[in-house]
CSV table of C-alpha atoms in Angstrom, one decimal:
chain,number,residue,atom,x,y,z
A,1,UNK,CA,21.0,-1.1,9.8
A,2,UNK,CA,17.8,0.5,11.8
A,3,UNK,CA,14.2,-0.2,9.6
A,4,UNK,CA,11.8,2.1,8.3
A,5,UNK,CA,9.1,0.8,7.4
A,6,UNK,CA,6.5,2.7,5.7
A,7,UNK,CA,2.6,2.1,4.8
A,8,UNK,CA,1.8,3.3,1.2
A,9,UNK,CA,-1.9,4.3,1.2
A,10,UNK,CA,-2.7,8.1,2.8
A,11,UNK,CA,0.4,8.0,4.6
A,12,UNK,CA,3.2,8.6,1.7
A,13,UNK,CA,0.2,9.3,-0.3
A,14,UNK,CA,-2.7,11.5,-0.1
A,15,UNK,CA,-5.2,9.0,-1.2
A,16,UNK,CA,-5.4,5.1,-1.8
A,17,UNK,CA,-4.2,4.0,-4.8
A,18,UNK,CA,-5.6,1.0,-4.5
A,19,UNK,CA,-9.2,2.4,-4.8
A,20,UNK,CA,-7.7,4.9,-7.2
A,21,UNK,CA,-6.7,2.5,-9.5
A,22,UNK,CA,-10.5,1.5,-9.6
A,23,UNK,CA,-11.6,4.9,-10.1
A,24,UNK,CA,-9.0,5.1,-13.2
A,25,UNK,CA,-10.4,2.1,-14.8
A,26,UNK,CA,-13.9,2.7,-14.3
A,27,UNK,CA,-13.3,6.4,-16.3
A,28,UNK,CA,-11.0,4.9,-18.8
A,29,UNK,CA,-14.3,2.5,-19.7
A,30,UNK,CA,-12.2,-0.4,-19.1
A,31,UNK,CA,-14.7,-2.3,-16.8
A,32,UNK,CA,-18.2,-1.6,-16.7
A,33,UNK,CA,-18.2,1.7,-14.7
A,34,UNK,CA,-21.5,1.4,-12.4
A,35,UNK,CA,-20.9,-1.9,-11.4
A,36,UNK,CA,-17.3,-1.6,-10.8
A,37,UNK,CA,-17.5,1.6,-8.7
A,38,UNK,CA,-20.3,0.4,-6.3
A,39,UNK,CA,-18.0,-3.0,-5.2
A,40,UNK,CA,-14.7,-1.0,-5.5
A,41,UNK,CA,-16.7,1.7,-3.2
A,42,UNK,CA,-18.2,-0.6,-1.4
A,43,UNK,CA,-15.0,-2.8,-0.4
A,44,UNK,CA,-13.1,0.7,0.0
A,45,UNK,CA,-15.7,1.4,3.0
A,46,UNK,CA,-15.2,-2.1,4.8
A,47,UNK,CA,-11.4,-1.4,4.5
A,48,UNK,CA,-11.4,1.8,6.3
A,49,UNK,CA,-13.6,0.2,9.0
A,50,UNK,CA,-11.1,-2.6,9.2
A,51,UNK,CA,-13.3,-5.1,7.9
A,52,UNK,CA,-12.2,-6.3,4.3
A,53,UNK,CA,-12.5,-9.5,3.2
A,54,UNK,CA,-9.0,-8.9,1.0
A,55,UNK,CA,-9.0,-12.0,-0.9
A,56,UNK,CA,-12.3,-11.2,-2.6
A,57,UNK,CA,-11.2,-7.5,-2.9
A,58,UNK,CA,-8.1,-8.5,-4.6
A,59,UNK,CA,-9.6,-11.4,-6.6
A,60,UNK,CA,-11.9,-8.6,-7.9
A,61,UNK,CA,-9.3,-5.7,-8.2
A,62,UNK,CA,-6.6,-8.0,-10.2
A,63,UNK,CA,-9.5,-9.8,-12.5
A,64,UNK,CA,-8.2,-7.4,-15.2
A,65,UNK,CA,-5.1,-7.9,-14.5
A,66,UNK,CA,-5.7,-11.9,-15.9
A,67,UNK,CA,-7.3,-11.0,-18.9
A,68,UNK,CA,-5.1,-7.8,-20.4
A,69,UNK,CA,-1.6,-8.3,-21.9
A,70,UNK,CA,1.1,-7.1,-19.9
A,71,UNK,CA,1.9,-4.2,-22.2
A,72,UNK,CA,-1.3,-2.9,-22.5
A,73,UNK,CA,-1.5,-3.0,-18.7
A,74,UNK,CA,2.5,-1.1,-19.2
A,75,UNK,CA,0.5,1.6,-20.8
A,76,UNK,CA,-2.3,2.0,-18.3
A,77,UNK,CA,-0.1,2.3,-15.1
A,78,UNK,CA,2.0,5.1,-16.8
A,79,UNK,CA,-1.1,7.1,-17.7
A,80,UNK,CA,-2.1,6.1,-13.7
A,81,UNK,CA,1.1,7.2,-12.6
A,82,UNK,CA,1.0,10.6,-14.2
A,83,UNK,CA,-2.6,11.6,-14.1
A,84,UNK,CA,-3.9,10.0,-10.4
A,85,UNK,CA,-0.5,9.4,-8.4
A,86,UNK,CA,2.0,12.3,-8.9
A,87,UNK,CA,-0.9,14.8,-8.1
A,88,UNK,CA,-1.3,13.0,-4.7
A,89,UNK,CA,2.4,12.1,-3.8
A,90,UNK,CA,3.1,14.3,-0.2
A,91,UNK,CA,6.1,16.6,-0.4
A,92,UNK,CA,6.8,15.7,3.4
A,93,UNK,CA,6.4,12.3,2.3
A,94,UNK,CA,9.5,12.4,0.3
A,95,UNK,CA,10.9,14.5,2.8
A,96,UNK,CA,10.6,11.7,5.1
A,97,UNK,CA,12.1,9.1,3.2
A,98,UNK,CA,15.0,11.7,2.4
A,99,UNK,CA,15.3,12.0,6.4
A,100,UNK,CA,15.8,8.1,6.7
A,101,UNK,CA,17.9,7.9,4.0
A,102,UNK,CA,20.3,10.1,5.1
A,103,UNK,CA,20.3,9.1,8.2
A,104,UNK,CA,21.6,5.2,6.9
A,105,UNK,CA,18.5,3.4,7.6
A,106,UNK,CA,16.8,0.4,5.2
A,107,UNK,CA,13.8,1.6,3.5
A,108,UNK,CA,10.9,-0.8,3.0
A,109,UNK,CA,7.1,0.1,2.2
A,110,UNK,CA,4.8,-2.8,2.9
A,111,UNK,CA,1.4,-2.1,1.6
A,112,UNK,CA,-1.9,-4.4,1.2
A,113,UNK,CA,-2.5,-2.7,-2.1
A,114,UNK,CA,-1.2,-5.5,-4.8
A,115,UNK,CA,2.2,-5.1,-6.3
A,116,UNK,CA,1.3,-4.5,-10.3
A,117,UNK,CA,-0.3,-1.1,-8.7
A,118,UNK,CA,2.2,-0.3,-6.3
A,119,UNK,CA,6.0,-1.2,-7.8
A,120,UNK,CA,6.0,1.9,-10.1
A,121,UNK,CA,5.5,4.2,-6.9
A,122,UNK,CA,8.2,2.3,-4.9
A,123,UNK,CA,9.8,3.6,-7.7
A,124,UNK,CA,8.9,6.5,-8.2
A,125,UNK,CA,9.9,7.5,-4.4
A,126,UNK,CA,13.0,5.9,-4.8
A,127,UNK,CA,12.4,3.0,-2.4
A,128,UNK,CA,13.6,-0.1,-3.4
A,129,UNK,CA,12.1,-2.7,-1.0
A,130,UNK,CA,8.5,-3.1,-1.4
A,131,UNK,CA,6.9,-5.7,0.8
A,132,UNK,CA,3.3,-5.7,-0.9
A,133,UNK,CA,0.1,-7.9,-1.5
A,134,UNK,CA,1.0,-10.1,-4.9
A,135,UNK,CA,-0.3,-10.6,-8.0
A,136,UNK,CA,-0.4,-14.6,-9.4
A,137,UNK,CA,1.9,-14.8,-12.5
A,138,UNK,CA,1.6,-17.8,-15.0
A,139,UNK,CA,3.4,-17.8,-18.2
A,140,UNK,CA,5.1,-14.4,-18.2
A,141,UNK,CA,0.9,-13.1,-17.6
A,142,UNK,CA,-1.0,-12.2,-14.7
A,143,UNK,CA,-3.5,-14.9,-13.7
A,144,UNK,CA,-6.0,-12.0,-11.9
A,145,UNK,CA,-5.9,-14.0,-8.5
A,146,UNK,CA,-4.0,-13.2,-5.2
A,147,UNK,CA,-1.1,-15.1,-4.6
A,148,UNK,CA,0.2,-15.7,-0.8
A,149,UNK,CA,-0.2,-14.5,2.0
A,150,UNK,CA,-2.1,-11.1,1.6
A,151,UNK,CA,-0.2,-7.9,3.2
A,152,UNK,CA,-3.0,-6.8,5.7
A,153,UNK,CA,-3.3,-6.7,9.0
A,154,UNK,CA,-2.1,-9.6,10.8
A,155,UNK,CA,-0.5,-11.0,7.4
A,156,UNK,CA,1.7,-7.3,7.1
A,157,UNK,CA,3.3,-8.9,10.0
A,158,UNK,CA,3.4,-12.5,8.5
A,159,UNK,CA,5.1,-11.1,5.3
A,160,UNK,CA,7.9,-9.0,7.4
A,161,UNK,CA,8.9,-11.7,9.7
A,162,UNK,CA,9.2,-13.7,6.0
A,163,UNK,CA,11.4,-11.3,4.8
A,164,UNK,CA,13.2,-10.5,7.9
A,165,UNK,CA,14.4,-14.6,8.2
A,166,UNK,CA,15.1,-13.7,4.0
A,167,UNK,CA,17.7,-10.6,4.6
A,168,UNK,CA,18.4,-10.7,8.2
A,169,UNK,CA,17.3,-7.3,8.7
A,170,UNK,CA,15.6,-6.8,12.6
A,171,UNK,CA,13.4,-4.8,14.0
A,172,UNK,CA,15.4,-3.7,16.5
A,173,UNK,CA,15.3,0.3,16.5
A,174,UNK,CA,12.5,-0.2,13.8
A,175,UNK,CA,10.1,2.4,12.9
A,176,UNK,CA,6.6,2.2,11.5
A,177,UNK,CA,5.0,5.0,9.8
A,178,UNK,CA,1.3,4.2,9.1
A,179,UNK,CA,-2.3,6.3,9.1
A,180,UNK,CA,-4.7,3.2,9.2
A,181,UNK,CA,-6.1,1.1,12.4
A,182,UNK,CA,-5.7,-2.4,9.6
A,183,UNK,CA,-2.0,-1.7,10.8
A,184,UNK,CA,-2.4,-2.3,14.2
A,185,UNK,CA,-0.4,-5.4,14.5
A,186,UNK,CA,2.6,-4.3,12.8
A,187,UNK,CA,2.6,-1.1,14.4
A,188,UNK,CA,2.9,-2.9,17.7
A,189,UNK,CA,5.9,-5.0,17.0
A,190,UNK,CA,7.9,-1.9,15.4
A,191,UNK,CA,10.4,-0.4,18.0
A,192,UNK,CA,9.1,2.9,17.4
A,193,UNK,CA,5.4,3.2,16.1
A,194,UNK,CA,4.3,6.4,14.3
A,195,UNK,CA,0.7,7.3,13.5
A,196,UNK,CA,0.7,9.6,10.4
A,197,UNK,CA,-2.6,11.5,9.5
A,198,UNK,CA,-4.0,8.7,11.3
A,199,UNK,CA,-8.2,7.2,11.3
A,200,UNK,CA,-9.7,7.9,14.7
A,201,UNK,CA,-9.2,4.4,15.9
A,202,UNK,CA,-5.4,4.6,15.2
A,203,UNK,CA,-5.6,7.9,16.7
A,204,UNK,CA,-7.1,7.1,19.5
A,205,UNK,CA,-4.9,4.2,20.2
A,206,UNK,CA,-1.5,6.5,19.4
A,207,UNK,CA,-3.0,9.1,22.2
A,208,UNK,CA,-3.5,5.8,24.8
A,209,UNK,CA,0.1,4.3,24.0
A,210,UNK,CA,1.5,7.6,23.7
A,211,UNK,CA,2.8,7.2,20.1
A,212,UNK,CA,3.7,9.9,18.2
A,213,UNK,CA,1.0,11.3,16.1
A,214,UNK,CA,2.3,13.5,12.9
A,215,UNK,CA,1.2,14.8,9.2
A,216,UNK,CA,2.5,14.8,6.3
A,217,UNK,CA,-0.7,17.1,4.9
């Protein structure tokens, strides 16, 4: 069974919803909204120039996560779901997925945004296998610390190869559907790398290798 792998983050979305999720909670008054929106702005910008440190970003994005009760947090995600992500979820996005699917390959989205945030739109778009960043869990509660290897860059390719010795998937025939230059090491071990609505560096490096370069805008 050929891969498709997918990034999450302004490729099956038009927006991050990672840095969304920030947004949500800063205008929900659920973190002190100044504060929170300058670091989650702030970490947002050394992200799209490749440069995150994602261990503090996700020790500061789950933080609420440790010290909210899973239901509450339930409650929140629906309200997210509704209100920030189905606005922004592509059409040719689904599309996509739809093509894949029919076609008999594995679906997978592997994403460095953190699971609690991203399981509900794996969901949503009817892919079962999400390969994502993840969330400690202690006593049936979040602990609002990473846990693992984070899914970015270099560790995106960590966590496959993980779950590739798990299943015994390949990536033979693979593809790789991703807009972002933090995916550059995955996209070069997929069989068939795809730049999708991609940052100029990506861009610039699909032209070079002579990847394909689409949108799903």
């Amino acid at each position: 069974m050929r891969l498709a792998l997918f990034d999450l983050d302004n490729t099956l979305l038009a927006g991050d919803s990672d840095h969304s999720w920030g947004d949500f909670i800063c205008q929900r008054g659920l973190v002190d909204a100044d504060e929170y929106q300058a670091r989650n702005d702030a970490f947002y910008a050394d992200y799209c120039a490749g440069k995150l440190d994602v261990v503090a970003y996700q020790n500061f994005s789950q933080a609420i996560l440790g010290r909210t009760g899973m239901e509450q947090l339930a409650q929140w995600h629906r309200e997210f779901m509704a209100e920030v992500i189905e606005p922004i979820i592509l059409a040719k996005g689904e599309a996509l997925l739809e093509e894949h699917r029919k076609a008999g390959d594995k679906l997978v989205i592997i994403t460095a945004t953190n699971r609690f945030v991203t399981a509900p739109i794996a969901a949503r778009l009817g892919v079962e296998t999400l390969i994502a960043t993840e969330c400690g869990m202690e006593g049936g509660r979040y602990t609002g610390q990473i846990a693992g290897v984070p899914c970015y860059q270099q560790g995106k390719v960590t966590r496959l190869h993980e779950w590739l010795a798990q299943t015994g998937h390949s990536l033979d025939g693979s593809y790789f559907y991703s807009d972002s230059r933090n995916d550059l090491p995955l996209l070069e071990v997929a069989s068939q790398p795809v730049a999708v609505d991609p940052d100029e560096v990506l861009r610039a490096t699909a032209v070079e290798r002579g990847w394909p370069v689409i949108s799903l805008r």
